[in-house]
């Protein structure tokens, strides 16, 4: 598999190189030179496979001869060892629940697959993973790499802008997991990560790579659950399928669009955002004008400068799709809370991100269409807001309950790269 840098097309790398590097020159994202396409016979056959077998084929199609199929399958088995569930909500709408993994969020798929791949390609070389999180990436990456030899993990997150339970999941581990609360928002954290990757000396000393959705291994892993969602639907429901994706950094939507480009029968996708609406405004008005990030109930989507958007534009160009074919919508906190209550009245408990995706899907779905919205995190990760909005007390799943009262090991820093650099050189030992 060959990939090129979207900011410098002369830089081309292999899949293994892209995983190790994370970002290309000039902070450019890696994008496949060629995208695989399934014919109808292959698609029908693959949709009949079990999740592990199908996922192994999907990933091998991208990775090519860089890794034997058996090796990819072994990685998939270890990474995807938990269920995903399509839960009917109404006659023509279902929820794709992606939160049944060890850290209760969809990020477990990409984080765990990346850990398996790096463990196989690193050859015992020391690696430092530097990543930013708006809530759920941190836990998935921390738990996937916790205790691995020769791997140090540094996670930046916006101080006081994720839920306390999200914070507890990844800031109570210690050992090779270093967590830093940044006095700023997620975009500040993301900027610091990019600055680190622009620092050649720092990259060399620490052997830096990233585990954000900018890393191609995480993105490719997420393609797999879109295929599984369609495979779980009755054949008659697969016609006229619309998928609504809660979108912050836009990696999840990018993966879904890659699945569609491969031939997965999705009529259209909807980019569902909160009031951090850079992309909806861009699609509506044609101008890229990020605003200051606003804190919302759906905090994992509090992103004003989504990293993965250049990949989406490159994909639409490659496929000769028109950007106006991409649906979009914006939901504020008041409507989010109201939607959570509406879903509860239907017998379904949703956290804010899933509610945003459901609201826009419900508003835009046509009579002859079938809708799927992504539920990306367990409602208990947002216990305070869910309990308050729904006037109930959610029990904590074991994964949260056993960490809820543990002390935090986090450091605090301002959004200052010079200070972050000093911290990394002092605290990250090789």
Coordinates of C-alpha atoms in Angstrom, one line a residue:
X1 CA 0.0 0.0 0.0
X2 CA 1.4 3.4 -1.0
X3 CA 0.2 6.6 0.5
X4 CA 1.0 10.2 -0.3
X5 CA 1.1 13.3 1.7
X6 CA -1.9 15.6 1.0
X7 CA 0.3 18.7 1.6
X8 CA 3.3 17.4 -0.3
X9 CA 2.4 14.9 -3.0
X10 CA 6.1 14.1 -3.6
X11 CA 6.3 12.4 -0.3
X12 CA 5.1 8.9 -0.7
X13 CA 5.3 6.2 2.0
X14 CA 4.3 2.6 2.7
X15 CA 1.6 1.6 5.2
X16 CA 4.2 0.7 7.8
X17 CA 6.0 4.0 7.4
X18 CA 2.7 5.9 7.6
X19 CA 1.8 4.1 10.8
X20 CA 5.2 4.9 12.4
X21 CA 5.3 8.5 11.2
X22 CA 1.7 9.5 11.9
X23 CA 2.0 12.8 10.0
X24 CA 3.9 13.7 6.9
X25 CA 6.0 16.8 6.0
X26 CA 4.3 20.1 6.7
X27 CA 1.8 18.3 9.1
X28 CA 0.3 16.6 6.0
X29 CA -2.1 13.7 6.3
X30 CA -1.4 10.5 4.4
X31 CA -3.9 9.3 1.9
X32 CA -3.9 6.1 -0.3
X33 CA -2.7 6.5 -3.8
X34 CA -5.3 4.0 -4.9
X35 CA -8.6 3.0 -3.2
X36 CA -9.8 -0.6 -3.4
X37 CA -13.2 -1.2 -5.0
X38 CA -15.3 -4.3 -4.5
X39 CA -17.5 -5.7 -7.3
X40 CA -21.0 -6.9 -6.5
X41 CA -20.0 -10.5 -6.2
X42 CA -17.2 -9.7 -3.7
X43 CA -19.4 -7.4 -1.7
X44 CA -22.2 -10.0 -1.4
X45 CA -19.6 -12.6 -0.3
X46 CA -17.9 -10.3 2.2
X47 CA -21.2 -9.3 3.8
X48 CA -21.8 -13.0 4.6
X49 CA -18.5 -13.3 6.4
X50 CA -18.3 -13.0 10.2
X51 CA -16.9 -9.7 11.6
X52 CA -13.3 -10.9 12.1
X53 CA -13.0 -12.6 8.7
X54 CA -14.5 -9.7 6.9
X55 CA -12.4 -7.1 8.7
X56 CA -9.2 -9.0 8.0
X57 CA -10.1 -9.0 4.3
X58 CA -10.9 -5.2 4.4
X59 CA -7.7 -4.3 6.1
X60 CA -5.5 -6.7 4.0
X61 CA -7.0 -5.1 0.8
X62 CA -5.5 -1.8 2.0
X63 CA -2.3 -3.1 3.5
X64 CA -1.4 -5.3 0.6
X65 CA 1.7 -7.5 0.8
X66 CA 3.3 -5.5 3.6
X67 CA 1.8 -7.9 6.1
X68 CA 0.7 -11.5 5.6
X69 CA -3.1 -12.1 5.7
X70 CA -2.6 -14.4 8.7
X71 CA -0.7 -11.7 10.6
X72 CA -3.5 -9.1 9.9
X73 CA -6.1 -11.6 11.0
X74 CA -4.3 -12.2 14.3
X75 CA -4.2 -8.5 14.9
X76 CA -7.9 -8.1 14.2
X77 CA -8.8 -11.0 16.5
X78 CA -6.9 -9.4 19.4
X79 CA -8.2 -5.9 18.6
X80 CA -11.8 -6.5 17.9
X81 CA -12.6 -8.9 20.7
X82 CA -15.9 -7.2 21.8
X83 CA -19.3 -6.9 20.1
X84 CA -20.9 -4.1 18.2
X85 CA -24.7 -3.9 18.2
X86 CA -27.3 -2.6 15.8
X87 CA -30.3 -1.7 18.0
X88 CA -33.6 -0.8 16.4
X89 CA -35.2 2.4 17.7
X90 CA -38.1 3.0 15.3
X91 CA -39.4 1.2 12.3
X92 CA -37.0 2.9 10.0
X93 CA -34.1 3.9 12.4
X94 CA -31.5 2.0 14.3
X95 CA -28.6 2.8 16.5
X96 CA -25.1 1.4 15.8
X97 CA -23.7 0.9 19.3
X98 CA -19.9 1.1 19.1
X99 CA -19.3 1.4 22.9
X100 CA -19.1 -2.2 24.0
X101 CA -15.3 -2.3 24.1
X102 CA -13.0 -2.0 27.2
X103 CA -13.1 1.9 27.4
X104 CA -16.8 2.1 26.3
X105 CA -16.3 4.2 23.1
X106 CA -15.9 3.6 19.4
X107 CA -12.2 4.7 19.7
X108 CA -11.5 1.2 21.0
X109 CA -11.6 -0.2 17.5
X110 CA -8.9 2.1 16.0
X111 CA -6.8 2.3 19.2
X112 CA -6.5 -1.4 19.8
X113 CA -5.8 -2.2 16.1
X114 CA -3.1 0.4 16.0
X115 CA -1.5 -1.1 19.1
X116 CA -1.4 -4.5 17.6
X117 CA 0.1 -3.2 14.4
X118 CA 2.8 -1.2 16.1
X119 CA 3.7 -4.1 18.3
X120 CA 4.4 -6.1 15.2
X121 CA 6.3 -3.6 13.2
X122 CA 8.3 -1.8 15.9
X123 CA 10.8 -4.6 16.2
X124 CA 11.4 -3.7 19.9
X125 CA 12.4 -0.2 18.9
X126 CA 11.4 2.5 21.5
X127 CA 8.4 4.5 20.4
X128 CA 6.7 7.5 21.9
X129 CA 3.0 8.0 21.1
X130 CA 1.8 11.6 21.4
X131 CA -1.8 12.3 20.9
X132 CA -4.6 14.7 21.7
X133 CA -8.1 13.8 22.9
X134 CA -11.4 15.5 23.2
X135 CA -12.6 12.8 25.6
X136 CA -12.6 9.2 24.3
X137 CA -9.4 8.8 22.2
X138 CA -7.3 9.2 25.4
X139 CA -8.8 6.2 27.1
X140 CA -8.8 3.9 24.1
X141 CA -5.1 4.7 23.3
X142 CA -4.0 4.5 27.0
X143 CA -5.6 1.1 27.6
X144 CA -4.5 -0.3 24.3
X145 CA -0.8 0.6 25.0
X146 CA -0.7 0.3 28.8
X147 CA 2.2 -1.8 30.0
X148 CA 3.7 -2.5 26.5
X149 CA 7.4 -2.6 26.4
X150 CA 9.3 0.2 24.7
X151 CA 6.2 2.3 24.3
X152 CA 5.6 5.6 26.1
X153 CA 2.3 7.4 25.6
X154 CA 1.6 11.1 26.2
X155 CA -2.0 12.2 26.0
X156 CA -3.0 15.9 25.9
X157 CA -6.5 16.9 26.8
X158 CA -8.3 20.2 27.5
X159 CA -8.5 20.8 31.2
X160 CA -12.0 20.8 32.7
X161 CA -13.5 20.3 29.2
X162 CA -14.0 16.5 29.4
X163 CA -16.2 14.6 31.8
X164 CA -14.7 13.5 35.1
X165 CA -15.4 9.8 34.2
X166 CA -13.7 10.2 30.8
X167 CA -10.7 11.7 32.6
X168 CA -10.7 8.9 35.2
X169 CA -10.5 6.2 32.5
X170 CA -7.1 7.2 31.2
X171 CA -5.5 9.5 33.8
X172 CA -5.4 6.9 36.6
X173 CA -3.1 4.4 34.9
X174 CA 0.4 5.8 35.3
X175 CA 3.5 3.7 34.4
X176 CA 4.1 4.3 30.7
X177 CA 0.9 6.5 30.3
X178 CA 1.6 10.2 30.8
X179 CA -1.4 12.5 30.8
X180 CA -1.3 16.3 30.6
X181 CA -4.3 18.7 31.1
X182 CA -3.8 21.6 28.8
X183 CA -5.2 25.0 29.8
X184 CA -7.1 25.5 26.6
X185 CA -9.5 23.6 24.3
X186 CA -9.0 20.6 22.1
X187 CA -7.8 22.6 19.1
X188 CA -5.0 23.9 21.3
X189 CA -4.1 20.3 22.2
X190 CA -4.2 19.4 18.6
X191 CA -1.9 22.3 17.6
X192 CA 0.7 21.3 20.2
X193 CA 0.8 17.8 18.8
X194 CA 1.3 19.2 15.3
X195 CA 4.1 21.5 16.6
X196 CA 5.8 18.5 18.1
X197 CA 5.7 16.6 14.8
X198 CA 7.3 19.7 13.1
X199 CA 10.2 19.5 15.6
X200 CA 12.7 17.2 13.8
X201 CA 15.0 17.0 16.9
X202 CA 12.2 16.0 19.2
X203 CA 10.8 13.5 16.7
X204 CA 14.3 11.9 16.5
X205 CA 15.0 11.8 20.2
X206 CA 11.6 10.4 21.2
X207 CA 10.7 8.4 18.1
X208 CA 7.4 10.1 17.9
X209 CA 4.2 8.8 16.3
X210 CA 0.6 9.8 16.8
X211 CA -2.5 7.8 17.7
X212 CA -5.1 10.4 16.7
X213 CA -7.3 9.6 13.7
X214 CA -4.6 11.3 11.7
X215 CA -2.8 7.9 11.9
X216 CA -3.9 5.8 9.0
X217 CA -4.1 2.5 11.0
X218 CA -6.8 3.9 13.2
X219 CA -8.8 5.2 10.3
X220 CA -8.7 2.0 8.3
X221 CA -9.8 0.0 11.4
X222 CA -12.9 2.1 11.6
X223 CA -14.0 1.2 8.1
X224 CA -14.7 -2.3 9.4
X225 CA -17.7 -1.5 11.6
X226 CA -19.6 0.2 8.8
X227 CA -19.5 -3.1 6.9
X228 CA -20.6 -5.0 10.0
X229 CA -23.5 -2.6 10.5
X230 CA -24.8 -3.2 7.0
X231 CA -24.2 -7.0 7.4
X232 CA -26.4 -7.0 10.5
X233 CA -29.3 -5.3 8.7
X234 CA -31.9 -7.4 6.9
X235 CA -31.3 -7.2 3.2
X236 CA -34.4 -5.1 2.6
X237 CA -33.2 -2.5 5.1
X238 CA -29.9 -2.1 3.2
X239 CA -31.6 -0.3 0.3
X240 CA -31.7 3.5 0.6
X241 CA -29.5 3.5 3.7
X242 CA -28.6 6.8 5.3
X243 CA -26.0 7.0 8.1
X244 CA -25.7 9.9 10.5
X245 CA -22.3 10.3 12.1
X246 CA -21.6 12.5 15.2
X247 CA -18.6 14.5 14.0
X248 CA -15.9 16.4 15.8
X249 CA -12.4 15.7 14.3
X250 CA -14.2 13.9 11.3
X251 CA -12.2 10.7 11.5
X252 CA -15.3 8.6 12.0
X253 CA -17.1 10.1 9.0
X254 CA -13.9 9.7 6.9
X255 CA -13.9 6.0 7.6
X256 CA -17.5 5.7 6.6
X257 CA -16.9 7.4 3.3
X258 CA -13.9 5.1 2.7
X259 CA -16.4 2.2 3.2
X260 CA -18.8 3.8 0.7
X261 CA -15.9 4.3 -1.8
X262 CA -15.1 0.5 -1.5
X263 CA -18.7 -0.2 -2.6
X264 CA -20.7 -0.4 0.7
X265 CA -24.3 0.4 -0.3
X266 CA -24.9 3.7 1.6
X267 CA -27.1 6.2 -0.1
X268 CA -25.7 9.2 1.8
X269 CA -23.9 10.2 4.9
X270 CA -24.8 13.0 7.3
X271 CA -22.2 15.0 9.2
X272 CA -23.9 15.8 12.5
X273 CA -22.2 18.4 14.6
X274 CA -22.9 20.6 17.6
X275 CA -22.5 24.3 17.5
X276 CA -18.9 23.9 16.6
X277 CA -20.1 24.0 13.1
X278 CA -17.1 24.9 10.9
X279 CA -17.9 22.1 8.4
X280 CA -21.7 22.8 8.1
X281 CA -21.0 26.5 7.5
X282 CA -18.4 25.6 4.9
X283 CA -20.8 23.3 3.1
X284 CA -23.5 25.9 3.2
X285 CA -21.5 29.1 2.5
X286 CA -18.3 27.8 0.8
X287 CA -15.9 29.5 3.2
X288 CA -13.7 27.8 5.8
X289 CA -14.0 30.1 8.8
X290 CA -13.3 28.3 12.1
X291 CA -14.7 30.1 15.2
X292 CA -13.5 29.9 18.7
X293 CA -14.4 26.5 20.1
X294 CA -17.5 26.4 22.3
X295 CA -17.9 24.0 25.2
X296 CA -21.0 21.8 24.8
X297 CA -22.8 18.7 26.2
X298 CA -21.3 16.7 23.4
X299 CA -17.7 17.6 24.3
X300 CA -15.9 15.1 22.1
X301 CA -17.3 17.1 19.2
X302 CA -16.0 20.4 20.5
X303 CA -13.6 20.9 17.6
X304 CA -13.4 23.9 15.4
X305 CA -10.6 22.8 13.1
X306 CA -11.2 19.2 12.3
X307 CA -8.0 17.4 11.3
X308 CA -9.5 14.9 8.9
X309 CA -11.5 17.2 6.7
X310 CA -8.7 17.4 4.0
X311 CA -9.0 13.6 3.7
X312 CA -12.7 13.9 3.0
X313 CA -12.2 16.6 0.4
X314 CA -9.5 14.4 -1.2
X315 CA -11.8 11.4 -1.2
X316 CA -14.7 13.3 -2.8
X317 CA -12.2 14.5 -5.5
X318 CA -10.9 11.0 -6.1
X319 CA -14.4 9.5 -6.3
X320 CA -15.7 12.4 -8.4
X321 CA -18.4 13.0 -5.8
X322 CA -20.0 16.4 -5.3
X323 CA -19.6 17.8 -1.8
X324 CA -23.2 18.9 -1.9
X325 CA -24.1 15.2 -1.7
X326 CA -22.9 15.2 1.9
X327 CA -25.6 15.8 4.4
X328 CA -25.0 18.0 7.4
X329 CA -26.8 19.6 10.4
X330 CA -26.2 21.4 13.6
X331 CA -27.8 20.7 17.1
X332 CA -27.4 23.0 20.1
X333 CA -27.4 21.9 23.7
X334 CA -31.1 22.7 24.3
X335 CA -32.1 20.5 21.4
X336 CA -29.6 17.8 22.4
X337 CA -31.2 17.5 25.8
X338 CA -34.7 17.5 24.3
X339 CA -33.7 14.7 21.9
X340 CA -32.2 12.6 24.7
X341 CA -35.5 12.9 26.5
X342 CA -37.4 11.9 23.3
X343 CA -35.2 8.8 22.9
X344 CA -35.7 7.9 26.5
X345 CA -39.4 8.0 26.0
X346 CA -38.9 5.4 23.2
X347 CA -37.0 3.2 25.7
X348 CA -33.5 4.1 24.5
X349 CA -30.9 5.8 26.7
X350 CA -28.5 7.9 24.7
X351 CA -25.6 10.2 25.6
X352 CA -25.3 13.6 23.9
X353 CA -23.2 12.7 20.8
X354 CA -25.6 9.9 19.7
X355 CA -28.5 12.3 20.3
X356 CA -27.1 14.9 18.0
X357 CA -26.7 12.2 15.3
X358 CA -30.2 10.9 15.8
X359 CA -31.8 14.4 15.8
X360 CA -30.4 15.4 12.4
X361 CA -31.1 11.9 10.9
X362 CA -34.7 12.0 12.2
X363 CA -35.2 15.5 10.7
X364 CA -33.7 14.7 7.3
X365 CA -34.7 11.1 6.7
X366 CA -37.2 10.5 3.8
X367 CA -40.1 8.1 3.9
X368 CA -38.5 5.5 1.7
X369 CA -35.1 5.6 3.5
X370 CA -33.7 3.6 6.4
X371 CA -31.5 5.4 8.9
X372 CA -28.6 4.4 11.1
X373 CA -27.1 6.7 13.6
X374 CA -23.8 6.1 15.5
X375 CA -23.8 5.8 19.2
X376 CA -20.2 6.4 19.9
X377 CA -19.9 6.2 23.7
X378 CA -21.6 4.6 26.7
X379 CA -24.2 6.9 28.3
X380 CA -22.5 6.4 31.7
X381 CA -19.4 8.2 30.5
X382 CA -21.6 11.3 30.6
X383 CA -23.4 10.3 33.7
X384 CA -23.7 13.8 35.2
X385 CA -25.5 15.3 32.2
X386 CA -27.5 12.1 31.3
X387 CA -28.7 11.8 34.9
X388 CA -29.7 15.4 35.1
X389 CA -31.4 15.6 31.7
X390 CA -33.3 12.3 32.2
X391 CA -33.9 12.6 35.9
X392 CA -32.5 9.2 36.7
X393 CA -29.3 7.6 38.0
X394 CA -27.4 5.5 35.6
X395 CA -25.4 2.6 37.1
X396 CA -21.7 2.6 36.3
X397 CA -20.3 -0.2 34.1
X398 CA -17.5 -2.1 35.7
X399 CA -14.9 -0.4 33.6
X400 CA -15.9 3.0 35.0
X401 CA -16.8 1.9 38.5
X402 CA -13.3 0.4 39.3
X403 CA -11.6 3.7 38.3
X404 CA -14.1 6.3 39.5
X405 CA -12.4 6.8 42.9
X406 CA -8.8 6.4 41.9
X407 CA -6.4 9.4 42.1
X408 CA -5.5 11.3 38.9
X409 CA -1.9 11.2 37.7
X410 CA -2.2 14.1 35.4
X411 CA 0.2 17.1 35.0
X412 CA -1.0 20.6 34.1
X413 CA 0.5 22.8 31.4
X414 CA -0.5 26.0 29.5
X415 CA -1.0 25.7 25.8
X416 CA 2.7 26.5 25.3
X417 CA 4.9 24.3 23.0
X418 CA 8.2 25.4 24.6
X419 CA 6.9 24.1 28.0
X420 CA 5.5 21.0 26.5
X421 CA 8.8 20.3 24.8
X422 CA 10.7 20.6 28.1
X423 CA 8.2 18.3 29.8
X424 CA 8.6 15.6 27.1
X425 CA 12.4 15.7 27.2
X426 CA 12.4 15.5 31.0
X427 CA 9.7 13.0 31.7
X428 CA 9.7 10.6 28.8
X429 CA 12.5 8.2 29.3
X430 CA 13.9 5.9 26.6

